[in-house]
Coordinates of C-alpha atoms and ligand atoms in Angstrom, one line a residue:
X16 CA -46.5 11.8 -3.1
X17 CA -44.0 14.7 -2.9
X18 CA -43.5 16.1 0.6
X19 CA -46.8 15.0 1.9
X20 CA -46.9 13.8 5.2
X21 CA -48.2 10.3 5.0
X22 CA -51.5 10.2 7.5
X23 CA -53.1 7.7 9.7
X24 CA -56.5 8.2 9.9
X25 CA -57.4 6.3 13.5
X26 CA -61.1 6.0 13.6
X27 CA -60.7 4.1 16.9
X28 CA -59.0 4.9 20.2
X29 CA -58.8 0.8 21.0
X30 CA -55.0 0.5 21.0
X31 CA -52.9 3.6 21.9
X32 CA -49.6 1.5 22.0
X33 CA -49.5 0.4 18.9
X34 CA -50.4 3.5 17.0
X35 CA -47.2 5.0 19.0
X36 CA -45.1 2.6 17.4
X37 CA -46.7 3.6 13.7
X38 CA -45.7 7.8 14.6
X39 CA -41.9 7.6 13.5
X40 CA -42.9 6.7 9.6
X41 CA -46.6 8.3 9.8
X42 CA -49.2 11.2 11.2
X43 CA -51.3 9.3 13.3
X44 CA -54.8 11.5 13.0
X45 CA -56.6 10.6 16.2
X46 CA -60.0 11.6 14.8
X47 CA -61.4 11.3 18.5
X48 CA -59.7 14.1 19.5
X49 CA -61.0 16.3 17.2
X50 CA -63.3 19.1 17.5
X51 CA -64.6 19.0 13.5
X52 CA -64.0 15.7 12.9
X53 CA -65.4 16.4 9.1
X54 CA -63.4 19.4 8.8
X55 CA -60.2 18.0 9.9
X56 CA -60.4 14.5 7.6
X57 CA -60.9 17.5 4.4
X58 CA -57.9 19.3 5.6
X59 CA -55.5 16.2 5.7
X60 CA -57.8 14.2 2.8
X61 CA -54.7 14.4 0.0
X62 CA -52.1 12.9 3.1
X63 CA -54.3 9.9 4.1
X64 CA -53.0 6.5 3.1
X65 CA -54.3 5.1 5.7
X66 CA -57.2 4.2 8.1
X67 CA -57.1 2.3 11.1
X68 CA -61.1 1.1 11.7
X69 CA -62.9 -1.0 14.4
X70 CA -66.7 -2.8 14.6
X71 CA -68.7 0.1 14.7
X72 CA -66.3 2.6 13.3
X73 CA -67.7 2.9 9.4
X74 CA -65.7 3.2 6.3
X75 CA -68.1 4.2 4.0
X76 CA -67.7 4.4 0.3
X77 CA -68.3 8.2 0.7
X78 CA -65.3 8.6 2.9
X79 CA -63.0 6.0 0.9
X80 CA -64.0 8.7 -2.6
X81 CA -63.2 11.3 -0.5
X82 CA -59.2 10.2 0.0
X83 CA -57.2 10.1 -3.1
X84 CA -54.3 8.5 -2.0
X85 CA -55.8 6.0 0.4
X86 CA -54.1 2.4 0.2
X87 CA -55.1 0.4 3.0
X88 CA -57.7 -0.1 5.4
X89 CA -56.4 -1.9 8.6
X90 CA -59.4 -3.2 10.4
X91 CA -58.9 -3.5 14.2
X92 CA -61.5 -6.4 14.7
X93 CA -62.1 -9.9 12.3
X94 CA -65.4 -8.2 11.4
X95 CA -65.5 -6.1 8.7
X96 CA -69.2 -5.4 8.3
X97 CA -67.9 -1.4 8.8
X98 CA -66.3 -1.4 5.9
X99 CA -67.8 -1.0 2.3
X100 CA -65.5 -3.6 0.7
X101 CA -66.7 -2.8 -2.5
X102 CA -66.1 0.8 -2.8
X103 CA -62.6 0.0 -0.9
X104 CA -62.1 -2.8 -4.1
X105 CA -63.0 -0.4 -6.9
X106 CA -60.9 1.7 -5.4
X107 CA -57.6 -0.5 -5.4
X108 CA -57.5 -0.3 -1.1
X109 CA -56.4 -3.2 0.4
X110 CA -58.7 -4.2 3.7
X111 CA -57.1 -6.3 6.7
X112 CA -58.7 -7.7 9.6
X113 CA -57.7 -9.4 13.1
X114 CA -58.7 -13.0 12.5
X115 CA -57.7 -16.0 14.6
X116 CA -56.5 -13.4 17.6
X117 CA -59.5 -13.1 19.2
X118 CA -61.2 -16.4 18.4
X119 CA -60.6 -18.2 21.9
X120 CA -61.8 -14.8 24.0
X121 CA -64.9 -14.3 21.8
X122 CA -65.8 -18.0 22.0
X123 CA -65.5 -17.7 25.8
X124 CA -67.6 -14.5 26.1
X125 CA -70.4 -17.0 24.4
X126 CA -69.8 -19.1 27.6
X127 CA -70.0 -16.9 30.0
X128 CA -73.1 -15.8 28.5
X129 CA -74.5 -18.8 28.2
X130 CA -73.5 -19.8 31.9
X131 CA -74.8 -16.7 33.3
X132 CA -78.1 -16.9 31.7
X133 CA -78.4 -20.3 32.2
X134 CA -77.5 -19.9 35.6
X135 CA -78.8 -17.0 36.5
X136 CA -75.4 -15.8 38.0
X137 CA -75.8 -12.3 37.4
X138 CA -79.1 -12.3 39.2
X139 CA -77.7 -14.8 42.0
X140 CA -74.9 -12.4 42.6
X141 CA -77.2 -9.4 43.2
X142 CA -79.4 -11.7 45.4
X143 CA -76.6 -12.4 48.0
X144 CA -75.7 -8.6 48.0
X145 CA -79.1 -7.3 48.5
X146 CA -79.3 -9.5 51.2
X147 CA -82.1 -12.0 49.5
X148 CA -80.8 -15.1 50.6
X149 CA -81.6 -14.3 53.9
X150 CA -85.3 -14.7 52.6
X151 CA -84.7 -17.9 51.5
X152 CA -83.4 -19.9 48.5
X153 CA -82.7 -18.3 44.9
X154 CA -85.1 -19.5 42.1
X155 CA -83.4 -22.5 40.1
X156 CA -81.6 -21.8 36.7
X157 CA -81.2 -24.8 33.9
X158 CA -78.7 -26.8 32.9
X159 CA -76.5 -27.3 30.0
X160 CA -75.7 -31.0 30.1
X161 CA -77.6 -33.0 27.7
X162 CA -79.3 -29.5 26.4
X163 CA -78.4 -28.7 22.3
X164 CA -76.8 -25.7 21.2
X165 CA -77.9 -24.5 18.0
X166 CA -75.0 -22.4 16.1
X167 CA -75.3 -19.7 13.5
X168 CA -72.2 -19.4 11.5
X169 CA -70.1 -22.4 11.9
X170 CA -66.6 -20.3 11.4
X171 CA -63.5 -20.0 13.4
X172 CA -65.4 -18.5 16.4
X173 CA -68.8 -20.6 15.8
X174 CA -66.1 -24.0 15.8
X175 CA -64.6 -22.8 19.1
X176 CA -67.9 -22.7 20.7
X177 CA -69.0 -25.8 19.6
X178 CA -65.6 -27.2 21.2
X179 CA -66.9 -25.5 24.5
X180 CA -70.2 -26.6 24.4
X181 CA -69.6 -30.1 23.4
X182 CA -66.7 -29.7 26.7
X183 CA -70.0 -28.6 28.6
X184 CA -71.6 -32.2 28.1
X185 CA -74.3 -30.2 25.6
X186 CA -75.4 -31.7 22.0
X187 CA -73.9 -29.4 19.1
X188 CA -76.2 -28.4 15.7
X189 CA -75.2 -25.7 13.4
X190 CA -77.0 -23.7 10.4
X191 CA -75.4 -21.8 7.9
X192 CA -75.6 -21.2 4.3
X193 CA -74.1 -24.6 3.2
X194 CA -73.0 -27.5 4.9
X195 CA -69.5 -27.8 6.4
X196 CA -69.2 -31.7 5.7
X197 CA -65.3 -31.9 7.7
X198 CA -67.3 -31.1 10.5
X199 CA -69.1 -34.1 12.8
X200 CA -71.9 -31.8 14.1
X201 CA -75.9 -32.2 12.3
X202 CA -76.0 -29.6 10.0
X203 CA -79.6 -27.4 9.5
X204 CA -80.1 -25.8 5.9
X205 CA -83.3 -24.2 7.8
X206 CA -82.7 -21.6 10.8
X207 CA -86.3 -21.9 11.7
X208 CA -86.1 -25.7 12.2
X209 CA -82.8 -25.6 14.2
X210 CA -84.3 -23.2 16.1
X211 CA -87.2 -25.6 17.0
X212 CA -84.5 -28.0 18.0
X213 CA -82.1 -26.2 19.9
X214 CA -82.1 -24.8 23.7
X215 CA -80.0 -22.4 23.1
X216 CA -79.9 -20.2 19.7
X217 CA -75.8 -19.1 19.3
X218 CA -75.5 -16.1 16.8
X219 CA -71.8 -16.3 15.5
X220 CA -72.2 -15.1 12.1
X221 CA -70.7 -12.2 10.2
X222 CA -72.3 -9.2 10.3
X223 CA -74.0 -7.3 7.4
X224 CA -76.4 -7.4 4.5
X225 CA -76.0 -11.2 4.1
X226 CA -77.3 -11.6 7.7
X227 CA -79.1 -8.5 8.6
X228 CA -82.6 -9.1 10.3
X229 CA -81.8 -13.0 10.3
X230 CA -83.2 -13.8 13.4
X231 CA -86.9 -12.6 14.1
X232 CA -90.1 -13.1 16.0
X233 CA -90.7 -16.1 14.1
X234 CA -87.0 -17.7 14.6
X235 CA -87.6 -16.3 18.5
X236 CA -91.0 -18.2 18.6
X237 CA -89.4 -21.5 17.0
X238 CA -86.8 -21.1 19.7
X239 CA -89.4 -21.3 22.3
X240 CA -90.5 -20.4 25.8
X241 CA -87.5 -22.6 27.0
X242 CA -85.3 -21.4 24.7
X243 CA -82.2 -18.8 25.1
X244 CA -80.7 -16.4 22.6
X245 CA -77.0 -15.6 23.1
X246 CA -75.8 -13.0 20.6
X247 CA -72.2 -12.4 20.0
X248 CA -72.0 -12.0 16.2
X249 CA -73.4 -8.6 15.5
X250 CA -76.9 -6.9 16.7
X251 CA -77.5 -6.5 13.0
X252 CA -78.3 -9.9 13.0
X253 CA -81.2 -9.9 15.4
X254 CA -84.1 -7.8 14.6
X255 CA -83.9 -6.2 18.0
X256 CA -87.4 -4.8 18.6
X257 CA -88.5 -8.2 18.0
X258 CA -85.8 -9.3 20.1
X259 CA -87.6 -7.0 22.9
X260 CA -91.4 -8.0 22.1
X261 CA -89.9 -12.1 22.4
X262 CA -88.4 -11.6 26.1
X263 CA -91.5 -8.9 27.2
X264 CA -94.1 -11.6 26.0
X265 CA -92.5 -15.0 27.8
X266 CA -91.8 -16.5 24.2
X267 CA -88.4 -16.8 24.9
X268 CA -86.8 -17.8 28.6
X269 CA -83.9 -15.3 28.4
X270 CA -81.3 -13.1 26.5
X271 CA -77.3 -13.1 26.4
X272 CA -76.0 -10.2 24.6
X273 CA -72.6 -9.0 24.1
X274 CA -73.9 -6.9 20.6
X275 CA -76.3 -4.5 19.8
X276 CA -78.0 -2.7 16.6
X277 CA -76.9 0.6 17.7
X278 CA -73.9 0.5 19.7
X279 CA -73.1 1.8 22.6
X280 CA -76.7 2.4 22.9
X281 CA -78.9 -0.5 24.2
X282 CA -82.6 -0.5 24.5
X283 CA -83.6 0.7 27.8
X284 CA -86.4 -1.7 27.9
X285 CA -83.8 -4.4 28.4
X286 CA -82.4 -3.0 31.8
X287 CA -85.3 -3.6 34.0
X288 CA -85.7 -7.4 32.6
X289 CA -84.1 -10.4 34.8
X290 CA -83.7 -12.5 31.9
X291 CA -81.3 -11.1 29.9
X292 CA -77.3 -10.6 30.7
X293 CA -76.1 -7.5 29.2
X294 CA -72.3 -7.1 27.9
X295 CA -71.0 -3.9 26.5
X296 CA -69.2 -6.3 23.0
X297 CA -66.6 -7.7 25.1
X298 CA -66.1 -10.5 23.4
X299 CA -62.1 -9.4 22.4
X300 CA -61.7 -7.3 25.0
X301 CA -58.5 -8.9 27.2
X302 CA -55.1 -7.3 27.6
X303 CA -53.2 -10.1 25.9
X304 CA -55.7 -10.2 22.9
X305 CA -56.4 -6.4 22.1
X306 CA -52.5 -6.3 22.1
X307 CA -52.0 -8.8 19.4
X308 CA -54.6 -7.4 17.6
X309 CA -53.2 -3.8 17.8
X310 CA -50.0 -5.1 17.1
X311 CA -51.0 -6.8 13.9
X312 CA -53.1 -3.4 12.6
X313 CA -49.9 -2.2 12.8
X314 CA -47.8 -5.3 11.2
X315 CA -50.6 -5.1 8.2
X316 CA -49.6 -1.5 7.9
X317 CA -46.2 -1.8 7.9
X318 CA -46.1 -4.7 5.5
X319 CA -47.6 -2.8 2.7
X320 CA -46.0 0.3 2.8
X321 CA -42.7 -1.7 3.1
X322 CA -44.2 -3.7 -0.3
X323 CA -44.1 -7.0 2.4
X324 CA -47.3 -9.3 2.1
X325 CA -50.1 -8.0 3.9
X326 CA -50.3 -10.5 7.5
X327 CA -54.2 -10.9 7.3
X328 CA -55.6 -9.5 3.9
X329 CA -59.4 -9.5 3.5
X330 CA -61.0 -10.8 0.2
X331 CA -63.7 -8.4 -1.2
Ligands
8YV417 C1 -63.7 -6.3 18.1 C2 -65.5 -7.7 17.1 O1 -62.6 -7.2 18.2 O2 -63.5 -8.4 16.2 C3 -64.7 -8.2 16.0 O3 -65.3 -8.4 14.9 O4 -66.7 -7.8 17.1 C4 -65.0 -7.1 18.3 O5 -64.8 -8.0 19.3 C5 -63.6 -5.2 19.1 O6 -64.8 -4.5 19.1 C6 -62.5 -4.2 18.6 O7 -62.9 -3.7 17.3

């Protein structure tokens, strides 16, 4: 490639550190910072080799043609839903991920969803600080011993919450598109019918085509007026103005949402309701695990430009 200067293109601003440690071999193009983001990817379009992308930071097939001598995506989340895999594979450009990192701290953003709602600990917290108690007890929440969690996408994360909820006393099912039979929990070949049988509805699916819209009034309705949705797979998953019409009209008892269809921005109709906790996709978001992750961006980066086998390579 001449005297090019080999460029980073850094769709996301999630790990400053480790994008220092990548500036004494590349250009790290901080596309945040720039005034004509367009503009400045055509500029340094022949110098890309690489792009450093997040959940909700797209790599469309457009932008992948654009770059001639792009080589590898490095994805800074297990998700890869933002990235058109299939351009990047016609294309020869190797995709990595963060798997296995963040499984334990996504798994326990589940839980503290599905306490909270349960629970009603967000609203109990803003009942003692308004003063309510004084007025007498808070209303009564549910409990999770005994009740059965019904999980979408029995993978590394979906396992990890089963472990939690099974630690929690609750029953375990799971749908997906086939049966897992190495794992001990009932399996459900239908959504809808898990959804009639579980109390709380668990989406820990990928994200994408494959699972857009997968959950609907009619899953919400199966679910029930008892039932809870917690959400942290991907708000594509969830056809969210169905999500909305469910809680307004009482045919579901509550929401726990760390994902949305069109993040950062989150329905307004969903602040004013009691029922539903609202995370801002948390679910990797501690120091110790955003650091590994960033770390092993980096790693993947450095491995193929060295000709080292990629960490975490993601199959097309
Ligand atoms: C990301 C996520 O880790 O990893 C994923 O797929 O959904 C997120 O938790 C985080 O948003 C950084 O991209």
């Amino acid at each position: 490639m001449g005297n090019m200067a080999k460029t980073i293109l850094a769709l996301s601003s999630l790990f400053p550190l480790g994008m220092e440690g990548l500036e004494s071999d590349f250009e790290v193009l901080r596309l945040w910072r720039e005034n004509d983001p367009e503009a400045r990817i055509r500029e340094a379009r022949s110098d890309i080799v690489a792009i450093i992308a997040s959940a909700g930071r797209h790599v469309s097939r457009a932008l992948i043609e654009a770059l001639p001598n792009l080589e590898i995506i490095s994805n800074f989340s297990v998700g890869t839903d933002n990235i058109d895999l299939d351009a990047a594979q016609e294309r020869g450009v190797v995709v990595t991920n963060t798997p296995d990192i963040l499984t334990s701290d996504t798994a326990d953003v589940a839980m503290a969803l599905l306490l909270s709602i349960s629970r009603r600990v967000c609203e109990a917290d803003i009942y003692v600080r308004v003063g309510r108690w004084q007025n007498g007890a808070m209303p009564l929440g549910a409990t999770l011993t005994g009740k059965t969690a019904g999980i979408v996408g029995l993978g590394r994360i979906g396992q990890a919450i089963a472990r939690r909820c099974a630690a929690f006393d609750m029953d375990v099912v799971y749908h997906g598109p086939q049966e897992k039979p190495e794992q001990l929990y009932p399996y459900y070949k239908s959504l809808q019918e898990m959804a009639t049988a579980c109390d709380f509805l668990i989406l820990s699916c990928v994200g994408g085509d494959a699972t857009r819209n997968l959950v609907d009034y009619s899953v919400l309705e199966a679910l029930g007026t008892e039932g809870f949705l917690i959400n942290i797979a991907r708000g594509s998953v969830v056809l969210q103005d169905d999500l909305l019409a469910a809680l307004s009209n009482g045919i579901i008892a509550g929401a726990g949402l760390d994902v949305y269809e069109n993040e950062p921005q989150v329905p307004e109709g969903l602040f004013s309701m009691d029922n539903v906790v609202l995370l801002p996709h948390i679910g990797s978001a501690t120091v110790e695990t955003r650091a590994k992750m960033g770390q092993l961006v980096v790693d993947n980066i450095v491995a193929h430009f060295n000709g080292d086998p990629l960490k975490t390579p993601v199959a097309a």
